[in-house]
XYZ file of N, CA and C in Angstrom:
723
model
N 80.770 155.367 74.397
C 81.032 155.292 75.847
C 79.750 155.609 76.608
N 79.678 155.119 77.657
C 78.656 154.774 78.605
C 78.205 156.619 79.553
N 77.476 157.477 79.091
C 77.328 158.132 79.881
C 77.550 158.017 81.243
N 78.225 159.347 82.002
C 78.511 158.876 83.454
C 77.495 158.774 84.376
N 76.112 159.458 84.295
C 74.833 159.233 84.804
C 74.671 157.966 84.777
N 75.039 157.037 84.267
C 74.615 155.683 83.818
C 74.948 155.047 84.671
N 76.542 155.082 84.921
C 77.787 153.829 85.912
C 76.911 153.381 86.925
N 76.618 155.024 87.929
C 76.592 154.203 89.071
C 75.472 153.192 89.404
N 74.281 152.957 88.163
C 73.542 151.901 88.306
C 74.038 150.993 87.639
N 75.110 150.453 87.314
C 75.592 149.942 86.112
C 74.984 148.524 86.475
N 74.554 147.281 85.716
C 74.818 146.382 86.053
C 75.098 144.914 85.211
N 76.109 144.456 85.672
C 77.283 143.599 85.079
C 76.034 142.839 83.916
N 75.251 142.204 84.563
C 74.864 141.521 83.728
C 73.864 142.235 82.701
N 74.085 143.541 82.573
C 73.549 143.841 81.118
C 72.069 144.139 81.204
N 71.422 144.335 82.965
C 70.053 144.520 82.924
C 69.715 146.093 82.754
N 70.999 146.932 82.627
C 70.462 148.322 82.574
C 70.815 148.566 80.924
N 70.790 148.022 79.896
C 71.370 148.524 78.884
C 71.066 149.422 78.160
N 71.947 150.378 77.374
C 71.283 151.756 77.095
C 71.518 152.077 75.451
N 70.866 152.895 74.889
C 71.505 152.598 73.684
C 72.638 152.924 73.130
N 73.752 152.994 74.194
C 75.164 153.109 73.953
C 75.884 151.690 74.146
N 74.678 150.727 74.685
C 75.436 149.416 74.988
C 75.171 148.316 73.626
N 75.562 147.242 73.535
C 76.109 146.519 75.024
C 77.958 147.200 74.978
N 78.544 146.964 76.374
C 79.974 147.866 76.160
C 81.143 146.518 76.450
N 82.127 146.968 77.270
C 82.984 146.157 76.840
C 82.948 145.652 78.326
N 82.803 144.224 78.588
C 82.939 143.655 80.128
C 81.035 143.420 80.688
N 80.551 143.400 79.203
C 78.889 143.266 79.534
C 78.690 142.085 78.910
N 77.811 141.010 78.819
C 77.350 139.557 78.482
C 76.366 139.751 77.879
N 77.165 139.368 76.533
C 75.776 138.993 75.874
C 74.925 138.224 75.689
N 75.279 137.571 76.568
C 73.722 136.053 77.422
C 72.817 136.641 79.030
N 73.160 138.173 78.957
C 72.973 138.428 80.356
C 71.640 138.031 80.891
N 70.253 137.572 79.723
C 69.354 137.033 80.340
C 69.253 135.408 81.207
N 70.148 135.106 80.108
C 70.451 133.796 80.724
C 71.079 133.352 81.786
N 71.799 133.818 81.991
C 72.864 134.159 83.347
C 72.055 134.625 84.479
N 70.791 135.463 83.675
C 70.416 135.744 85.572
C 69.086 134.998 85.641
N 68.383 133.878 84.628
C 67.739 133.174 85.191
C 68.738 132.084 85.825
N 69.862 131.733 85.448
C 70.743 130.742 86.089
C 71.143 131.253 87.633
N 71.564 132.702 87.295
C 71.566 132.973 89.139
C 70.310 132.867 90.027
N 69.040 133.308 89.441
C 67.691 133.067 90.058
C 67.580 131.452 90.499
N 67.827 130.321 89.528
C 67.250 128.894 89.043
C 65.829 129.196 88.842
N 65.218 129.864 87.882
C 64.424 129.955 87.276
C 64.222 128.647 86.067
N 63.065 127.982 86.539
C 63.055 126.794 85.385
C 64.311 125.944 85.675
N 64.864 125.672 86.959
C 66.243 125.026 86.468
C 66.294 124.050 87.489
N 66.602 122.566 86.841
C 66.740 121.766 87.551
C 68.297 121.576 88.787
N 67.183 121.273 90.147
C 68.986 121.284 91.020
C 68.698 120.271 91.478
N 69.757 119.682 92.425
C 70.236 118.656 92.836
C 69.794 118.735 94.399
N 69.380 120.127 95.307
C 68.963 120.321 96.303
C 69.805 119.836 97.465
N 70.275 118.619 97.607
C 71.433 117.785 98.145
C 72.036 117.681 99.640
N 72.238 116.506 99.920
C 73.292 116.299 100.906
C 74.407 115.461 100.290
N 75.535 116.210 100.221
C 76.653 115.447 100.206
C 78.015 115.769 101.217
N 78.443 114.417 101.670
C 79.393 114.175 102.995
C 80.914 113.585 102.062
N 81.699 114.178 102.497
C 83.420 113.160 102.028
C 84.262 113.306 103.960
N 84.596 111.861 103.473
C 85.665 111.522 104.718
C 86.944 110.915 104.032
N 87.535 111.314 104.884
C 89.296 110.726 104.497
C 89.447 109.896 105.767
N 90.049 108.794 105.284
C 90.543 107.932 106.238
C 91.814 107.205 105.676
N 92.887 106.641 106.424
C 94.094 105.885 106.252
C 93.996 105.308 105.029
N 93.055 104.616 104.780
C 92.990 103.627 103.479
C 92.308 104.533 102.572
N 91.853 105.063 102.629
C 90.901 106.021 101.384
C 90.197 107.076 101.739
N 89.113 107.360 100.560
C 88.004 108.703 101.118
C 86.538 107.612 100.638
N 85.637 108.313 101.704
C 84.055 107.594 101.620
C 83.395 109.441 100.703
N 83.304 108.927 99.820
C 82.068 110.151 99.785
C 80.253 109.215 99.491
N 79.641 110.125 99.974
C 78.079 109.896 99.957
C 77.285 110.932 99.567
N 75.952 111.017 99.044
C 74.890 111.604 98.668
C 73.621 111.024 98.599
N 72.807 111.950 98.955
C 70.977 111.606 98.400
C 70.910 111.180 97.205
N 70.461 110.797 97.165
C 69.493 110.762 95.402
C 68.426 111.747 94.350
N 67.978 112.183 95.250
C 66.908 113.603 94.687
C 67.496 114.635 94.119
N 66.506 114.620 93.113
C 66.737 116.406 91.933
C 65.551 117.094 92.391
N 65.484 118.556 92.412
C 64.155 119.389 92.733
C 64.375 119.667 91.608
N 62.908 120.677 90.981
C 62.705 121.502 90.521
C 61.336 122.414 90.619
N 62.247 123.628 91.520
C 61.366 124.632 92.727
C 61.074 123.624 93.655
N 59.911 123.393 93.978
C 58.863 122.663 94.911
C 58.615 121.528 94.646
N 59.188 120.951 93.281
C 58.797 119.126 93.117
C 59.712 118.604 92.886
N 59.937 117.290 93.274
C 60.920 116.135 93.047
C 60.813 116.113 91.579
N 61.341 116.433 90.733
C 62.414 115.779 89.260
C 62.539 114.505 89.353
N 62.895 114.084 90.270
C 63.503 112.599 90.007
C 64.148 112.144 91.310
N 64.082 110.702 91.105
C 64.503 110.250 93.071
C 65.386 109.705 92.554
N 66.443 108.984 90.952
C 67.566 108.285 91.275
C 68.746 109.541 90.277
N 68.862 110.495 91.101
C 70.290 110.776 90.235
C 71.723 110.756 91.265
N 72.110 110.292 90.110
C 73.700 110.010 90.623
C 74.585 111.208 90.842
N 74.682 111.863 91.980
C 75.454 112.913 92.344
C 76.576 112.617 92.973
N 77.413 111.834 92.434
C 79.237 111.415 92.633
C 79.570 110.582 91.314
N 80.831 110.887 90.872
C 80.949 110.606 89.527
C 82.876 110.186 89.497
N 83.209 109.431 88.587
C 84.585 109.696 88.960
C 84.809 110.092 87.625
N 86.166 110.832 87.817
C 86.930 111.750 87.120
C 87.977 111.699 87.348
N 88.894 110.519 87.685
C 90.075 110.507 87.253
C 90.266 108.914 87.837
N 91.397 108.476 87.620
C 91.623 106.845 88.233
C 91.351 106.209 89.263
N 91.917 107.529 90.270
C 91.471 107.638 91.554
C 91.072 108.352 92.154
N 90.139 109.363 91.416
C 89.481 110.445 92.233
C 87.518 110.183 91.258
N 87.204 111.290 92.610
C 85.582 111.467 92.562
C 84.988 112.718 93.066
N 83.854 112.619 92.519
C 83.655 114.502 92.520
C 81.785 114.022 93.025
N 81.454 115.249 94.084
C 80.036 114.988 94.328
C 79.497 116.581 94.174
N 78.524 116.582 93.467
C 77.817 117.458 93.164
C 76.462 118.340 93.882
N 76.266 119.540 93.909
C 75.615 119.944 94.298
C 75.052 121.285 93.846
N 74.030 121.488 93.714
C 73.748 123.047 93.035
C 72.883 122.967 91.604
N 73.220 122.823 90.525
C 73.015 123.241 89.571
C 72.786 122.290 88.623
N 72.229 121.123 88.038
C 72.276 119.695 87.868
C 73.479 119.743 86.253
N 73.063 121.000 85.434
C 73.259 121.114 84.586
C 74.791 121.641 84.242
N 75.083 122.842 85.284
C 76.269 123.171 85.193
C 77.102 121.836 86.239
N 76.798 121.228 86.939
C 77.589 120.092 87.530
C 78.042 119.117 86.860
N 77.165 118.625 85.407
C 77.121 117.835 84.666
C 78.577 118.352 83.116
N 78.440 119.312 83.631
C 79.594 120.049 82.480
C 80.818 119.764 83.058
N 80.697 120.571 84.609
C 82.052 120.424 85.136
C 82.537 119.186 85.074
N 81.847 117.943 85.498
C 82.627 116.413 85.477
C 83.024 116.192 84.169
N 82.143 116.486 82.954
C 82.950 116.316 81.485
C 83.922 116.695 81.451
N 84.347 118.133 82.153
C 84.768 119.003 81.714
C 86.296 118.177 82.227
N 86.275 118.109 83.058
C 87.379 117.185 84.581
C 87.899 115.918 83.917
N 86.392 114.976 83.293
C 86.890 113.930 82.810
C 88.401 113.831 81.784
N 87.724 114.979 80.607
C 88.482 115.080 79.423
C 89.773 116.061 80.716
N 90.019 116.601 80.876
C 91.276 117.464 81.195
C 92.316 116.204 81.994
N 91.246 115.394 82.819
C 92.394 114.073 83.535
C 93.194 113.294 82.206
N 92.571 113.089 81.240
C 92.915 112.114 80.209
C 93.650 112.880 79.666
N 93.520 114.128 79.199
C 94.772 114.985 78.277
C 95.966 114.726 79.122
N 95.953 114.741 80.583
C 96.625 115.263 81.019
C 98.005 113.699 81.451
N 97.592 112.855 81.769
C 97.457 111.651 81.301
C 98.090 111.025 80.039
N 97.608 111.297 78.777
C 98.087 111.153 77.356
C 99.378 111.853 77.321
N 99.588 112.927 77.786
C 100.639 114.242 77.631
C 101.668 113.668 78.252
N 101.784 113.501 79.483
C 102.179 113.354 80.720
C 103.135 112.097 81.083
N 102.163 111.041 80.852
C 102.423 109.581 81.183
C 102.311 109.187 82.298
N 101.553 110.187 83.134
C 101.216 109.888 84.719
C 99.624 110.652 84.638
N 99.327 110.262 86.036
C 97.643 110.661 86.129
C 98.173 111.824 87.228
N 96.940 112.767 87.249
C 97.198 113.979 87.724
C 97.052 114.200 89.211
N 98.033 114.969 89.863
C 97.938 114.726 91.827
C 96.795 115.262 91.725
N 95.891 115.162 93.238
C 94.663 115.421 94.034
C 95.306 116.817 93.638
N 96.090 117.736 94.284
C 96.118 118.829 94.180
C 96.329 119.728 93.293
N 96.391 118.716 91.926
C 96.652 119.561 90.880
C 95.158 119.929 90.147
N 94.489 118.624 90.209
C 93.282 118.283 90.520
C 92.089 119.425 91.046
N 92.324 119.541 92.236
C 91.598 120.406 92.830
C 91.929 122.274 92.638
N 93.015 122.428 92.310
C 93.461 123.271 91.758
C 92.759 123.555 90.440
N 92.905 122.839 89.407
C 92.011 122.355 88.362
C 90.896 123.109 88.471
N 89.527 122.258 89.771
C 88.389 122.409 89.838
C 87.992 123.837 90.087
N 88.847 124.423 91.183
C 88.760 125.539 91.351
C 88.752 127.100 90.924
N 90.090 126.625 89.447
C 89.796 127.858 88.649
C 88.971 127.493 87.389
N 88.221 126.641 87.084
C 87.005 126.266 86.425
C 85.669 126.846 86.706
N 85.961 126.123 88.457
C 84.436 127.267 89.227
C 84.719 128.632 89.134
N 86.126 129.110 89.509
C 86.500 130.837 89.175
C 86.072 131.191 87.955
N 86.415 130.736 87.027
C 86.181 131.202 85.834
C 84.304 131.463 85.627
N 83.423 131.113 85.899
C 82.297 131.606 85.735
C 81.581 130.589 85.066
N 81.937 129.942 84.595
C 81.866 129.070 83.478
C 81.076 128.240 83.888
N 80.493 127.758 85.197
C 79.905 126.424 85.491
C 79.199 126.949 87.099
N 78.238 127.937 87.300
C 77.585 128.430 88.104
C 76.604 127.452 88.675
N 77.007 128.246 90.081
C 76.083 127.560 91.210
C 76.304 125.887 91.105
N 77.436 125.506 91.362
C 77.939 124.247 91.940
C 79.005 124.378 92.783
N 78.756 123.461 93.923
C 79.564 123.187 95.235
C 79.687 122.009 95.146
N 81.496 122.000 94.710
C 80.987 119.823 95.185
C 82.257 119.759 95.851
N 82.816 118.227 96.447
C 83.670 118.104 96.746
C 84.215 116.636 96.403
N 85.477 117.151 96.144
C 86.550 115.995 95.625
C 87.542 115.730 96.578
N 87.116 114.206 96.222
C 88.338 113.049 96.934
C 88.927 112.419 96.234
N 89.960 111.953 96.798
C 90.716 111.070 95.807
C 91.986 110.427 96.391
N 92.592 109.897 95.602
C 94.128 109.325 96.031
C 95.314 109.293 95.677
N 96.868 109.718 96.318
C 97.735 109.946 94.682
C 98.717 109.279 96.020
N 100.055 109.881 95.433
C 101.030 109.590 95.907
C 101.150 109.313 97.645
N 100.616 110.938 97.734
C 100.810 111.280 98.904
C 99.779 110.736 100.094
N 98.754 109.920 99.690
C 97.943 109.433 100.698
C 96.332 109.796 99.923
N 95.460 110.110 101.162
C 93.758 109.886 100.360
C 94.133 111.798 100.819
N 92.932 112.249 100.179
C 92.614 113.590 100.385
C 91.080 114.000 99.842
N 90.871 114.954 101.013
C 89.497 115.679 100.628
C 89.230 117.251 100.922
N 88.920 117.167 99.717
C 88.992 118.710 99.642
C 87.227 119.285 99.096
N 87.141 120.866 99.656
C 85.614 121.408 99.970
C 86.171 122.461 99.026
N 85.303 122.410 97.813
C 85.438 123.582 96.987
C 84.118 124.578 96.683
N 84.465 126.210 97.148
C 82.885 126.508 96.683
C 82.536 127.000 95.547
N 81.577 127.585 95.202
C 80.873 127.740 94.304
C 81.391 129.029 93.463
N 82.516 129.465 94.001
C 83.502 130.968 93.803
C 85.110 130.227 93.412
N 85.212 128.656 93.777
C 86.401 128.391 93.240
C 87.089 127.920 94.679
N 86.972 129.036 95.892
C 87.739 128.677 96.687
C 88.108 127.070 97.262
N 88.893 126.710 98.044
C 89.262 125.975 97.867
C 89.744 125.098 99.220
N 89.508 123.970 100.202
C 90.320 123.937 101.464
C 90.290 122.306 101.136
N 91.628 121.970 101.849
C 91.630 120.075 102.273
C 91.229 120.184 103.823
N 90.317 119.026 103.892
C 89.522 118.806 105.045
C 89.921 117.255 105.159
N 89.502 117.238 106.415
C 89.261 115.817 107.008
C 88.020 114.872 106.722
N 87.204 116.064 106.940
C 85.582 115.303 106.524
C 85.320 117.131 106.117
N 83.860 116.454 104.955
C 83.358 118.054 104.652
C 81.881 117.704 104.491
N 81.237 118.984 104.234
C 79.648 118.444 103.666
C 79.303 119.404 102.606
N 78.135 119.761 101.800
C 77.668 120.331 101.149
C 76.092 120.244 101.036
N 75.660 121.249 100.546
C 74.114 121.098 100.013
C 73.517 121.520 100.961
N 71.695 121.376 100.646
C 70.877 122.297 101.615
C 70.706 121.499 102.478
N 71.342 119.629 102.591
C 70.883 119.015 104.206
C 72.286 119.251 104.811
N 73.286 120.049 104.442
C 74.429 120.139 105.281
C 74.881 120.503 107.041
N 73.963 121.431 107.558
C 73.792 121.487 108.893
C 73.308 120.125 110.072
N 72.699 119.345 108.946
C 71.972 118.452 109.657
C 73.140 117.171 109.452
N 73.871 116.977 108.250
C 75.087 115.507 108.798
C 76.109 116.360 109.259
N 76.492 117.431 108.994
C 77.899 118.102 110.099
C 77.599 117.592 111.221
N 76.537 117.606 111.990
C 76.509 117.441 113.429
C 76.628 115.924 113.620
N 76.353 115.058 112.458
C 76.663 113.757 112.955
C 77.949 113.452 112.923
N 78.628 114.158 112.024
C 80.034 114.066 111.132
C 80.812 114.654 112.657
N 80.487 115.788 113.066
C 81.684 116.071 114.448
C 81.370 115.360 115.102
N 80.183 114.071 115.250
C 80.031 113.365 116.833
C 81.110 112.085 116.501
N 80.691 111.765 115.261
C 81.569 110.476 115.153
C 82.363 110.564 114.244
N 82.920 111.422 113.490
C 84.431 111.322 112.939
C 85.190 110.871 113.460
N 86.756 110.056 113.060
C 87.826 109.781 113.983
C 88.441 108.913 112.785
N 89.918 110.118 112.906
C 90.750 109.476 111.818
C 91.231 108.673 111.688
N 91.045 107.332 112.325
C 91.376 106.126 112.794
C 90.443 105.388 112.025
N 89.304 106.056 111.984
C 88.298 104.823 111.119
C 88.887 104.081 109.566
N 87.910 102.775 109.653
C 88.075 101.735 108.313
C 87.333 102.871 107.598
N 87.565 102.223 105.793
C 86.333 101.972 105.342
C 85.353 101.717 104.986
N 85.308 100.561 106.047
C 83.760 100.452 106.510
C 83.025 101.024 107.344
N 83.684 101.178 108.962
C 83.581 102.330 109.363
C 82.937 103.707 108.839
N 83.847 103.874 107.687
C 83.124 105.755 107.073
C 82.281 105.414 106.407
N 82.203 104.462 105.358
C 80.479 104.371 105.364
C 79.577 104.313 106.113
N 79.350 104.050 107.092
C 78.485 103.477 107.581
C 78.363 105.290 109.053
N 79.433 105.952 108.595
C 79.404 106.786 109.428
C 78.555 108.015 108.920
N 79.053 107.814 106.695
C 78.684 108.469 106.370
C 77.527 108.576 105.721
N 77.109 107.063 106.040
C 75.560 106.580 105.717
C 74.335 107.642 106.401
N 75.347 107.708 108.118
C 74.483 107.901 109.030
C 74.045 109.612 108.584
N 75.108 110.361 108.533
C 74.730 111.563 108.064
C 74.001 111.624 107.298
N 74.044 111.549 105.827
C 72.925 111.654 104.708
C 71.292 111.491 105.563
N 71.727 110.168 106.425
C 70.120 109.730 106.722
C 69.356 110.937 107.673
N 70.432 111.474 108.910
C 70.104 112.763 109.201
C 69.533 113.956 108.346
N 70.126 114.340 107.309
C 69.588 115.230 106.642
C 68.450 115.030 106.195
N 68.178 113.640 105.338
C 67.512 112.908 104.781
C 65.592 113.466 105.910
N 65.698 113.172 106.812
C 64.418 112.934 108.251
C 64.552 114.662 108.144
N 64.960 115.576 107.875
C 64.643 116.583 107.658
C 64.838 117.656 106.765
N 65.787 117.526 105.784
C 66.097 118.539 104.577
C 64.567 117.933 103.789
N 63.909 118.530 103.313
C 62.953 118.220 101.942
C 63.341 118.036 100.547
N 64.670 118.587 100.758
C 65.296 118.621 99.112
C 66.550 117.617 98.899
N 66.307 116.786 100.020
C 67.095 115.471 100.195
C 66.764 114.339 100.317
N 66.853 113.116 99.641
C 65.947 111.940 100.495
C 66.241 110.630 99.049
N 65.482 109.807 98.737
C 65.382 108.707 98.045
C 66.525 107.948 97.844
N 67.174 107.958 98.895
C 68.456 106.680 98.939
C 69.683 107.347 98.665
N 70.662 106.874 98.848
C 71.865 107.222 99.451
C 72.556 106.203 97.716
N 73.642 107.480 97.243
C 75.136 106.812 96.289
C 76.492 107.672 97.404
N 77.153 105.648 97.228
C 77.954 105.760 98.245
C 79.111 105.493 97.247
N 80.291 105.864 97.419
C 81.522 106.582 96.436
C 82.625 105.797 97.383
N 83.549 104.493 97.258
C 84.784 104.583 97.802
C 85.959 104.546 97.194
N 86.604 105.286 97.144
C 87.851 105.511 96.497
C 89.189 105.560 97.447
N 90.404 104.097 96.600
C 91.682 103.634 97.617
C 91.881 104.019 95.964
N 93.927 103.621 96.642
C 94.739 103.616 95.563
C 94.264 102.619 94.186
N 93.038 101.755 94.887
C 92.804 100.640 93.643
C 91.867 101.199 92.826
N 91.353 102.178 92.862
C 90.223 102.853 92.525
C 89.275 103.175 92.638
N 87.785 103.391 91.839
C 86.897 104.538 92.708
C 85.424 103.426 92.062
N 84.661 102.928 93.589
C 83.820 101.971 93.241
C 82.562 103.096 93.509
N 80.941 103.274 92.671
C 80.215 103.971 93.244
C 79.222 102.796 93.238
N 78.433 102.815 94.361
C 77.083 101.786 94.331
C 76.194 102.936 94.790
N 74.683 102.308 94.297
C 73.461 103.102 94.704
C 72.500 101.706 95.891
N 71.844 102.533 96.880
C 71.674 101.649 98.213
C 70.191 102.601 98.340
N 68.953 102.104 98.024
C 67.825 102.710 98.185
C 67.195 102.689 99.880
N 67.800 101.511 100.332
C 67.488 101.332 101.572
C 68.745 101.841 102.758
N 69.040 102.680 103.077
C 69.722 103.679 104.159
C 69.975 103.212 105.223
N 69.096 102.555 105.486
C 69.440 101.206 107.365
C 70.108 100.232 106.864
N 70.056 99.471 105.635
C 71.047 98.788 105.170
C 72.241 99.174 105.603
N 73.106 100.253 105.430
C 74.114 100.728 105.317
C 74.470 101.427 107.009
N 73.802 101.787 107.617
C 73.686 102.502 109.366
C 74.174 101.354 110.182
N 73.781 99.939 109.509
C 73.510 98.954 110.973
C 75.291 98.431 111.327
């Protein structure tokens, strides 16, 4: 047992360990875990990503750029992915733990599916995503999922703790301040989807003219009851006009 002099510096991840440790509720990866909380050496996604719900479906969108620290990684990664018939997931945070969670989503839709004989509601779904991110298991990712079931389109903002809300429109990532403000000027739940592309084109491109950790073209995500189409669009005014 842990001397009581010890507790009150205690810390979870195992950086005070003594030679009474490691104890019970301590990690034995605790180095790893806290270069993952730092992103030390770790590739992210840096990101703007936007989801809208509209009558006929959800638009989600994203940048294209990976950082790592201070340099572009790469200008084409695909940060929206689908994971179920009619749903899609956009990523943000962590390139590596984001890349788990969609496996992770993929395989659980299909069990669930095989078992079942039906595909799984948005809200069971997002429910799903949420105690996945709770669980610890897939750090430092924020994404958000859309999709379509019975009950109509839905979009939901999940954070990086699990929590969980359905929105109308949402955003994520470090250009997020910069398309919210386009997203409250011209949202309106009335829009096509053509309309929300082109609404949600406009955001990304906002962030895009000023986030640094956002930029090299826009993947645009639409998902109806028919399913979930993603295209990549390097040119951004293409898609605005």
């Amino acid at each position: 047992m842990r001397p009581s002099s010890d507790l009150a510096d205690f810390d979870a991840t195992g950086a005070d360990e003594t030679v009474f440790g490691p104890e019970l509720g301590e990690f034995p990866n605790a180095d790893e875990r806290r270069a993952q909380a730092t992103g030390e050496g770790e590739m992210k996604t840096g990101t703007t990503t936007v989801g809208l719900r509209t009558e006929e479906g959800v638009v989600l969108a994203t940048d294209m750029r990976a950082s790592l620290g201070r340099m572009v990684s790469s200008k084409d990664v695909q940060k929206v992915e689908q994971i179920h018939p009619t749903g899609a997931l956009t990523i943000a945070g962590s390139v590596s733990a984001a890349q788990n969670l969609i496996q992770t989503l993929k395989a659980e839709t299909n069990l669930y599916e095989a078992r079942r004989g039906k595909d799984m509601s948005m809200q069971a779904l997002s429910t799903l995503t949420g105690n996945l991110l709770r669980s610890g298991a897939f750090f430092i990712v924020q994404p958000i999922l859309g999709g379509v079931d019975d009950e109509g389109a839905h979009v939901y903002s999940i954070d990086a703790a699990g929590g969980m809300t359905e929105e109308e429109y949402t955003v994520t990532g470090s250009g997020s301040q910069f398309a919210l403000g386009v997203l409250e000027q011209e949202y309106d739940e009335e829009l096509s989807i053509e309309e929300a592309e082109r609404v949600a084109a406009r955001a990304i491109k906002s962030a895009v003219e000023r986030d640094t950790a956002s930029g090299n073209g826009i993947n645009m995500c639409v998902v109806t009851a028919d399913g979930v189409e993603v295209t990549k669009h390097k040119d951004i005014d293409e898609l605005t006009a």
